[in-house]
Coordinates of C-alpha atoms in Angstrom, one line a residue:
M1 CA 28.2 6.8 14.3
A2 CA 25.9 9.5 16.1
E3 CA 22.1 8.8 15.7
E4 CA 21.3 12.6 14.4
R5 CA 24.0 14.7 12.4
F6 CA 21.7 17.6 11.6
R7 CA 18.9 19.7 13.6
K8 CA 15.3 18.5 12.3
E9 CA 14.9 22.4 10.9
E10 CA 18.3 21.9 9.0
T11 CA 17.2 18.8 8.1
L12 CA 14.3 20.1 6.5
E13 CA 16.2 22.9 4.1
M14 CA 17.9 19.7 2.2
R15 CA 14.8 18.0 1.3
Q16 CA 11.7 17.8 -0.1
R17 CA 8.2 17.4 2.7
L18 CA 7.3 14.1 1.4
F19 CA 5.2 12.8 4.7
Y20 CA 3.1 14.8 7.4
S21 CA 4.0 17.6 5.2
E22 CA 2.9 20.6 8.0
D23 CA 5.1 18.4 10.1
P24 CA 6.7 16.2 9.1
V25 CA 8.3 13.1 11.5
K26 CA 12.5 12.7 12.1
I27 CA 13.2 9.3 13.1
V28 CA 16.4 8.4 13.4
R29 CA 15.8 4.4 14.6
A30 CA 13.6 1.9 14.9
R31 CA 12.8 -1.8 15.5
G32 CA 9.6 -4.1 14.8
Q33 CA 6.9 -2.4 14.4
Y34 CA 7.9 1.2 16.2
L35 CA 9.6 4.3 15.2
F36 CA 11.7 6.9 16.8
D37 CA 12.3 10.4 16.4
E38 CA 15.2 12.8 17.7
N39 CA 13.7 13.4 20.3
G40 CA 13.0 9.6 21.3
K41 CA 9.7 9.8 21.1
R42 CA 8.3 6.8 19.8
Y43 CA 6.0 5.9 17.1
L44 CA 3.5 2.7 15.8
D45 CA 5.0 2.4 12.6
C46 CA 1.3 0.7 10.4
I47 CA 2.1 1.5 7.2
S48 CA 5.5 0.3 6.6
N49 CA 5.5 -2.8 3.9
V50 CA 8.6 -2.7 3.1
Q51 CA 10.1 -3.6 6.7
H52 CA 8.1 -7.1 6.3
V53 CA 9.5 -9.0 9.3
G54 CA 9.9 -5.3 11.5
H55 CA 12.2 -3.0 11.0
C56 CA 16.1 -2.8 12.2
H57 CA 16.0 -7.5 12.8
P58 CA 18.5 -8.6 14.1
A59 CA 18.7 -11.9 12.1
I60 CA 18.6 -10.2 8.5
T61 CA 21.5 -7.2 10.2
K62 CA 23.5 -10.1 11.1
A63 CA 23.0 -12.7 7.4
A64 CA 23.7 -9.0 5.8
T65 CA 26.7 -8.1 7.3
A66 CA 28.1 -11.8 7.4
Q67 CA 28.2 -12.2 3.8
M68 CA 29.5 -8.8 3.3
D69 CA 32.5 -8.9 5.7
I70 CA 33.1 -12.0 3.0
L71 CA 32.3 -11.3 -0.5
N72 CA 30.0 -9.2 -2.4
A73 CA 30.8 -8.8 -5.6
N74 CA 27.7 -9.3 -8.6
A75 CA 25.9 -12.0 -10.5
R76 CA 28.9 -12.6 -13.0
F77 CA 30.7 -14.5 -11.0
L78 CA 29.1 -18.1 -9.6
H79 CA 28.1 -18.6 -5.9
D80 CA 25.5 -20.4 -4.1
N81 CA 23.2 -17.9 -2.5
I82 CA 21.5 -16.9 -6.0
V83 CA 20.7 -20.4 -6.4
L84 CA 19.9 -21.3 -3.0
Y85 CA 17.4 -18.1 -3.2
A86 CA 16.3 -19.6 -6.8
D87 CA 15.2 -22.1 -5.5
R88 CA 13.3 -21.4 -1.7
L89 CA 11.8 -19.0 -4.1
A90 CA 10.6 -21.4 -6.4
A91 CA 9.2 -23.5 -3.0
T92 CA 6.2 -21.8 -2.7
L93 CA 5.1 -20.4 -6.3
P94 CA 3.4 -22.4 -9.3
K95 CA 6.4 -25.2 -11.3
K96 CA 5.5 -23.1 -14.4
L97 CA 6.9 -20.3 -12.7
S98 CA 10.3 -21.6 -12.1
V99 CA 12.7 -18.7 -13.9
F100 CA 13.7 -16.1 -11.9
Y101 CA 15.5 -12.5 -12.8
F102 CA 16.5 -10.9 -9.7
V103 CA 16.8 -7.1 -9.4
N104 CA 16.9 -4.1 -7.3
S105 CA 12.9 -2.8 -7.5
G106 CA 9.7 -3.2 -7.6
S107 CA 9.9 -0.6 -10.2
E108 CA 13.0 -2.2 -12.5
A109 CA 10.7 -5.8 -12.3
N110 CA 7.8 -4.3 -13.6
D111 CA 9.8 -3.0 -16.3
L112 CA 11.5 -6.0 -17.0
A113 CA 8.4 -7.8 -16.8
L114 CA 6.5 -5.9 -19.7
R115 CA 9.9 -6.4 -22.0
L116 CA 9.1 -10.0 -20.9
A117 CA 5.6 -9.6 -22.4
E118 CA 6.1 -8.2 -25.7
Q119 CA 9.6 -10.2 -26.7
Y120 CA 7.5 -13.5 -26.0
T121 CA 4.6 -12.0 -27.6
Q122 CA 5.8 -9.3 -30.0
H123 CA 2.9 -7.4 -29.7
E124 CA 3.1 -4.1 -27.0
D125 CA -0.6 -3.1 -26.3
V126 CA -0.7 -3.4 -22.7
V127 CA -4.2 -4.2 -20.4
V128 CA -4.4 -2.3 -17.0
L129 CA -6.6 -2.0 -13.6
D130 CA -8.4 2.0 -13.5
H131 CA -6.2 3.8 -10.5
A132 CA -3.1 1.0 -10.8
Y133 CA 0.4 2.4 -10.0
H134 CA 3.0 0.0 -11.2
G135 CA 6.4 2.1 -10.5
H136 CA 8.3 5.1 -11.4
L137 CA 9.9 4.8 -14.6
K138 CA 8.8 6.1 -17.5
S139 CA 7.3 2.8 -18.7
L140 CA 5.7 1.8 -15.7
I141 CA 4.0 5.2 -15.8
D142 CA 3.0 5.1 -19.0
I143 CA 0.6 2.2 -17.9
S144 CA 0.1 4.2 -14.1
P145 CA -3.7 5.8 -14.6
Y146 CA -2.7 6.5 -11.0
K147 CA 0.4 8.9 -12.3
F148 CA -0.5 9.3 -16.0
R149 CA -3.1 11.1 -15.7
K150 CA -1.8 13.8 -14.1
L151 CA 1.1 13.8 -16.2
A152 CA 1.1 13.5 -20.2
G153 CA -1.9 11.6 -20.2
Q154 CA -3.1 8.0 -21.9
K155 CA -0.6 6.4 -24.6
E156 CA -2.4 4.6 -27.3
W157 CA -1.4 1.7 -26.6
V158 CA -2.4 1.7 -22.7
H159 CA -6.0 0.4 -22.1
V160 CA -7.7 1.2 -18.4
A161 CA -10.4 -1.8 -17.3
P162 CA -12.4 -0.9 -14.2
L163 CA -11.6 -1.3 -11.2
P164 CA -13.3 -4.6 -9.6
D165 CA -14.3 -2.8 -6.5
T166 CA -17.5 -4.1 -5.0
Y167 CA -17.6 -1.9 -2.4
R168 CA -18.3 1.6 -4.5
G169 CA -17.7 0.0 -8.2
I170 CA -19.9 -0.5 -11.4
Y171 CA -20.3 -4.1 -10.6
R172 CA -20.6 -4.5 -6.2
E173 CA -21.9 -7.0 -3.7
E174 CA -25.0 -7.7 -4.2
H175 CA -23.9 -8.7 -7.9
P176 CA -24.2 -12.4 -8.1
N177 CA -20.9 -12.8 -9.9
P178 CA -19.1 -9.9 -9.2
G179 CA -15.7 -12.0 -10.5
Q180 CA -16.4 -12.3 -13.6
A181 CA -19.0 -9.9 -14.5
Y182 CA -15.5 -7.3 -14.4
A183 CA -13.7 -10.3 -16.0
D184 CA -16.2 -9.4 -18.9
T185 CA -15.2 -5.8 -19.2
V186 CA -11.8 -6.6 -19.6
K187 CA -13.5 -9.4 -22.8
H188 CA -15.0 -6.6 -24.5
L189 CA -11.8 -4.1 -24.1
I190 CA -10.0 -6.6 -26.3
E191 CA -12.3 -7.0 -28.0
E192 CA -12.4 -3.3 -28.8
I193 CA -9.1 -3.7 -29.2
N194 CA -9.0 -5.8 -31.9
K195 CA -11.2 -4.1 -33.6
K196 CA -8.3 -1.2 -33.6
G197 CA -5.9 -3.5 -35.6
R198 CA -3.8 -3.3 -32.5
K199 CA -3.0 -6.7 -30.4
I200 CA -2.1 -7.0 -26.7
A201 CA 1.1 -7.8 -24.8
A202 CA -0.4 -8.1 -21.1
F203 CA -2.7 -7.3 -18.8
F204 CA -1.4 -6.2 -15.4
A205 CA -2.4 -6.3 -12.4
E206 CA -1.8 -5.9 -8.7
S207 CA -2.8 -8.7 -7.2
L208 CA -4.4 -6.3 -4.1
P209 CA -5.1 -3.3 -5.8
S210 CA -2.9 -1.0 -2.8
V211 CA -3.0 2.3 -4.4
G212 CA -6.8 1.6 -5.7
G213 CA -7.9 1.5 -2.0
Q214 CA -6.9 -1.3 -0.8
I215 CA -9.0 -3.8 -2.8
I216 CA -10.4 -7.3 -2.6
L217 CA -10.5 -8.5 -6.2
P218 CA -13.6 -10.8 -6.7
Q219 CA -13.5 -14.6 -6.8
G220 CA -12.5 -15.8 -9.9
Y221 CA -12.0 -12.3 -11.6
F222 CA -8.3 -13.7 -12.3
S223 CA -9.1 -16.7 -14.0
K224 CA -11.8 -15.1 -16.2
V225 CA -9.3 -12.6 -17.8
A226 CA -6.8 -15.3 -17.8
E227 CA -9.2 -17.4 -19.7
Y228 CA -9.1 -13.7 -22.2
V229 CA -6.1 -12.3 -22.5
R230 CA -4.1 -15.5 -23.5
S231 CA -6.8 -16.2 -26.2
A232 CA -6.2 -12.9 -27.7
G233 CA -2.1 -13.4 -28.1
G234 CA -1.4 -12.0 -24.9
V235 CA 0.5 -13.4 -20.5
F236 CA -1.4 -12.3 -17.1
V237 CA 1.4 -10.6 -15.2
A238 CA 0.5 -10.1 -11.3
D239 CA 1.9 -8.1 -9.4
E240 CA 2.9 -8.7 -6.0
V241 CA 5.0 -6.0 -5.0
Q242 CA 2.7 -4.6 -2.8
T243 CA 1.2 -7.4 -1.0
G244 CA 3.9 -10.9 -1.6
F245 CA 5.4 -12.9 1.2
G246 CA 2.7 -13.8 3.4
R247 CA 0.9 -10.9 3.9
T248 CA -3.0 -12.0 3.8
G249 CA -1.6 -14.7 6.1
T250 CA -3.6 -17.6 4.6
H251 CA -0.9 -17.8 0.8
F252 CA 2.9 -16.6 0.7
W253 CA 1.2 -14.2 -2.6
A254 CA -2.1 -12.4 -3.2
F255 CA -2.4 -14.4 -6.5
Q256 CA -3.3 -17.8 -5.0
L257 CA -6.5 -15.9 -3.0
Q258 CA -8.1 -16.6 -6.3
G259 CA -7.7 -20.6 -6.3
E260 CA -5.4 -23.0 -7.2
D261 CA -5.7 -23.6 -10.6
F262 CA -4.9 -20.1 -11.2
C263 CA -1.5 -19.0 -12.7
P264 CA 0.6 -16.3 -13.5
D265 CA 2.5 -16.2 -16.6
I266 CA 4.7 -13.3 -14.7
V267 CA 4.9 -12.8 -11.4
T268 CA 6.4 -9.3 -9.9
M269 CA 8.1 -9.0 -6.5
G270 CA 9.8 -6.4 -4.7
K271 CA 9.5 -4.0 -1.5
P272 CA 9.1 -6.8 1.8
M273 CA 11.7 -9.2 -0.1
G274 CA 14.9 -7.4 1.5
N275 CA 13.7 -5.8 4.5
G276 CA 14.3 -3.2 3.7
H277 CA 17.6 -3.4 1.9
P278 CA 16.9 -2.9 -2.6
L279 CA 15.4 -6.9 -3.3
A280 CA 13.5 -7.1 -6.3
C281 CA 12.9 -10.6 -8.9
V282 CA 11.3 -11.5 -11.5
A283 CA 9.1 -15.3 -11.5
T284 CA 8.6 -16.5 -15.4
T285 CA 7.8 -19.6 -17.4
V286 CA 10.7 -21.8 -19.5
E287 CA 9.0 -20.8 -22.6
I288 CA 8.7 -16.7 -21.8
A289 CA 12.4 -16.8 -20.8
G290 CA 13.6 -18.0 -23.6
A291 CA 12.1 -16.2 -26.0
F292 CA 13.3 -13.3 -23.7
T293 CA 16.7 -14.7 -24.9
A294 CA 16.6 -15.3 -28.4
N295 CA 16.5 -12.6 -29.2
G296 CA 20.3 -11.9 -28.8
V297 CA 20.8 -9.3 -26.8
E298 CA 22.1 -10.4 -22.5
Y299 CA 20.4 -9.1 -20.2
F300 CA 22.6 -8.6 -17.1
N301 CA 22.2 -6.1 -13.3
T302 CA 25.0 -5.5 -12.1
F303 CA 23.2 -5.6 -8.7
G304 CA 20.4 -7.6 -9.2
G305 CA 21.0 -11.3 -7.1
N306 CA 24.3 -10.7 -5.7
P307 CA 25.5 -12.0 -2.4
V308 CA 24.6 -9.9 0.1
S309 CA 21.5 -9.3 -1.2
C310 CA 20.5 -12.7 -1.7
A311 CA 21.7 -13.7 1.7
I312 CA 19.3 -10.9 3.3
G313 CA 16.3 -12.9 0.8
L314 CA 17.0 -16.6 3.0
A315 CA 17.1 -14.5 6.1
V316 CA 13.3 -13.4 5.6
L317 CA 12.1 -16.5 4.4
D318 CA 14.0 -17.9 7.2
V319 CA 12.0 -15.1 9.2
I320 CA 8.6 -16.0 8.0
E321 CA 8.9 -19.3 9.1
K322 CA 10.9 -19.3 12.1
E323 CA 8.3 -16.0 13.6
D324 CA 5.2 -17.9 12.4
L325 CA 4.4 -14.7 10.6
R326 CA 1.8 -15.7 7.9
G327 CA -0.1 -16.9 10.9
N328 CA 0.4 -14.4 12.8
A329 CA -1.5 -12.2 9.9
I330 CA -3.9 -14.4 10.0
R331 CA -5.3 -13.8 13.6
V332 CA -4.3 -9.7 14.0
G333 CA -5.6 -8.9 10.8
A334 CA -8.2 -10.9 11.4
H335 CA -8.7 -8.9 15.0
L336 CA -8.0 -5.7 13.2
K337 CA -10.7 -5.8 11.3
D338 CA -13.6 -7.4 14.1
L339 CA -12.2 -4.6 16.0
L340 CA -13.2 -1.8 12.9
K341 CA -16.6 -3.3 12.0
K342 CA -17.7 -3.3 15.3
L343 CA -16.5 0.7 15.1
Q344 CA -18.0 0.3 11.6
Q345 CA -21.7 0.3 13.5
R346 CA -20.7 2.9 16.2
H347 CA -19.6 5.6 13.1
E348 CA -21.5 6.3 10.4
I349 CA -18.5 8.2 9.1
I350 CA -16.9 4.5 8.3
G351 CA -18.6 3.5 5.0
D352 CA -16.1 -0.3 4.3
V353 CA -14.2 -2.5 6.4
R354 CA -12.2 -4.8 4.2
G355 CA -8.8 -6.4 4.1
V356 CA -6.9 -10.1 4.4
G357 CA -4.4 -10.7 7.1
L358 CA -2.4 -7.8 7.8
F359 CA -3.5 -5.8 4.3
V360 CA -6.4 -3.5 5.4
G361 CA -8.5 -0.7 4.2
L362 CA -11.1 1.4 6.3
E363 CA -13.5 4.0 3.9
L364 CA -14.4 7.0 5.0
V365 CA -17.9 8.5 3.5
T366 CA -20.7 11.2 4.0
D367 CA -22.9 9.3 3.3
R368 CA -23.6 5.0 2.8
Q369 CA -25.8 5.3 0.5
T370 CA -24.7 7.6 -2.0
K371 CA -20.6 7.1 -0.8
P372 CA -19.4 10.8 -1.4
P373 CA -15.8 9.9 -0.2
A374 CA -14.6 12.0 2.7
T375 CA -11.3 13.1 2.1
K376 CA -11.0 15.4 4.6
T377 CA -12.0 13.1 6.7
A378 CA -9.7 10.9 6.4
A379 CA -6.4 13.5 6.5
W380 CA -7.6 14.7 9.4
L381 CA -7.7 11.4 11.4
V382 CA -4.4 10.2 9.5
K383 CA -3.1 13.5 11.4
R384 CA -4.7 13.4 14.7
L385 CA -3.3 10.2 15.1
K386 CA 0.3 11.2 13.9
E387 CA -0.7 13.9 16.6
E388 CA -2.4 13.1 19.7
D389 CA -1.2 9.2 19.7
R390 CA 1.7 8.7 17.8
I391 CA 0.4 6.2 15.2
C392 CA 1.3 6.4 11.9
V393 CA -1.3 5.5 8.8
S394 CA -1.5 6.6 5.7
T395 CA -4.4 7.3 3.3
D396 CA -5.0 5.8 -0.2
G397 CA -8.0 5.5 -2.6
P398 CA -8.5 7.6 -5.9
W399 CA -9.3 10.4 -3.2
E400 CA -7.8 9.7 -0.6
N401 CA -10.3 9.0 1.5
V402 CA -9.1 5.0 2.8
L403 CA -7.3 4.5 5.7
K404 CA -4.4 1.7 5.0
F405 CA -2.9 -0.9 7.1
K406 CA 0.3 -2.8 6.0
P407 CA 2.2 -3.2 8.9
P408 CA 5.5 -4.8 9.4
M409 CA 4.2 -8.8 10.1
C410 CA 5.7 -8.4 13.8
F411 CA 2.0 -5.7 14.2
S412 CA 0.2 -7.6 18.1
M413 CA -2.7 -7.5 18.8
E414 CA -2.6 -4.9 21.5
N415 CA -1.6 -2.4 18.7
A416 CA -4.9 -3.3 16.1
E417 CA -6.1 -2.7 19.7
L418 CA -4.6 0.3 20.2
V419 CA -5.3 1.7 17.4
V420 CA -9.3 1.2 16.9
Q421 CA -9.5 2.4 20.5
C422 CA -7.4 5.5 19.3
I423 CA -9.8 5.9 16.0
D424 CA -12.8 6.1 17.6
R425 CA -11.8 8.5 20.7
I426 CA -11.0 10.2 17.7
L427 CA -14.3 10.0 15.8
T428 CA -16.2 10.3 19.0
A429 CA -15.1 13.5 20.1
S430 CA -15.8 14.4 16.2
S431 CA -19.2 14.4 16.9
S432 CA -19.8 16.1 20.5
P433 CA -22.9 18.1 20.7
L434 CA -20.5 20.4 21.8
L435 CA -17.8 20.3 19.6
A436 CA -20.9 21.3 17.1
S437 CA -21.6 24.2 18.5
I438 CA -18.9 25.6 18.1
W439 CA -16.8 23.9 15.3
P440 CA -18.0 25.7 11.9
P441 CA -20.3 23.2 9.6
S442 CA -18.7 20.8 7.5
C443 CA -19.8 18.4 4.3
E444 CA -17.8 15.5 6.1
F445 CA -18.9 14.2 9.0
P446 CA -22.1 12.8 7.9
S447 CA -25.7 13.4 10.4
G448 CA -24.8 16.2 11.6
S449 CA -20.8 16.0 13.1
V450 CA -18.3 18.2 12.6
S451 CA -15.0 17.8 10.7
A452 CA -11.2 19.8 12.1
P453 CA -10.4 20.7 8.6
C454 CA -12.1 22.8 7.8
P455 CA -10.7 26.1 6.0
Q456 CA -13.1 28.6 8.1
S457 CA -11.3 30.7 10.0
F458 CA -12.5 30.5 13.5
S459 CA -11.8 34.0 14.4
A460 CA -14.7 34.7 12.0
L461 CA -16.9 32.9 13.1
P462 CA -19.4 35.0 16.0
S463 CA -18.7 35.2 19.1
F464 CA -15.5 32.8 19.1
P465 CA -13.9 31.7 21.2
P466 CA -17.4 30.8 23.4
P467 CA -17.1 31.1 26.8
L468 CA -14.3 29.1 28.6
K469 CA -14.9 26.7 31.4
S470 CA -13.2 29.2 33.9
S471 CA -12.7 33.1 33.2
S472 CA -8.9 32.3 34.3
T473 CA -7.9 30.0 31.8
S474 CA -7.0 32.2 28.2
W475 CA -7.4 30.6 24.6
P476 CA -4.7 28.5 24.1
F477 CA -4.4 27.7 20.5
S478 CA -2.4 30.9 19.1
D479 CA -3.4 29.2 15.2
V480 CA -7.3 29.0 15.0
S481 CA -7.5 29.2 10.9
M482 CA -7.2 25.2 9.9
Y483 CA -6.9 22.4 11.7
C484 CA -5.7 24.5 14.6
C485 CA -6.7 22.3 16.7
S486 CA -7.4 18.7 17.8
A487 CA -11.2 17.5 18.8
S488 CA -10.4 16.2 22.1
D489 CA -7.9 18.9 22.5
I490 CA -11.3 21.7 22.7
L491 CA -13.4 19.0 24.5
N492 CA -11.3 18.8 26.9
Y493 CA -10.6 22.5 27.7
Y494 CA -14.5 22.8 27.9
T495 CA -15.4 20.4 29.7

């Protein structure tokens, strides 16, 4: 089969522009941490946490094709793969999480987790964290502040607790015990819910909030929240769809960062589980599963846990172990964080560097004291990295000012060094005195430096373009209104 069936322009006509909307990238093949477009150009992928062990890993492809060549049937029939896979997953989790429901996506897993919690507790209300996102189904939009605030709004049975962000939240790093302080906000919220005559079914949280801005939760938070939630008759649901399967390096599951003694009542998993194949799961206790079964309504999933999906899941676990990808996440993640911390010392716009393993966030602000988000600069930096260096990153956080790094787990030391070098080059160029003399004033870059994404037209500026370095050259940029060219483009042209 040909790698490209349509020209890029034809493909664009048939679908929405979702990413890099001004100039979408058409990818026709991939391998490891690299993507290749229709012209053979290679891009470094810093964001595909779905392709957990690397794009098109040969061991995953081999396992999938071998099983597909023998049998693929639904779970109505007995097959060893689903039992073998459940047993392998159980070995990574606390013993009480011993019942597994296999589904096809993280959204489907989270929807099932809600059903389990409601059936077990016989309650309806759910507590979630601010800015959370748990999936695209209607039930999950309802518990995702990131989404419902843009749509129909907050339902009566949904209650939003403060995001435990120790960088810009209500309790910060200098607080003596931010984990307890944030947990107490959940306790107070539950008390208010009970005063209204309502009862909670579940507290639902990502083990490391991603859409919220690559947040590392303070120690002790989950344990205290679980104590309050259970005493109110609810269950604790840990959403590991983004962060599971060793991304933190030190632990297989991100909730384990909260201590050996902490165990959720329900764990959901998805994205990295099948390395791009639709595979997800809910793990829970015998008690919760028993209450779910006791309602007399059979739970059946046509594709969940089929032999091919489980063969792929088993292969992913094998690769994580054989290639020491957790160890790689520890080493490369620490190196990336260290390099970004050093970069923070050079650039005032970098407000915070945070993360664990290969889950890292770089937050940009216009002032380190008051912390206004540098949203435009973050978008511009993403754009420049793609256009100048063919590096794919994206932004997250409530103000889209956090560059997120969740690459395939085979991401290398050299990859980390390249990314940081390119960020440094772009930010350094943006603060050049020469640029400051020709660029429109910006509200984004601190300390008198400037930002590329300015809506003011260059042509409206007095004496623009300024004198060129050579009278025989002409201005090379045809569109000079917005995002017209990079800082380094202009510096190279005038110096």
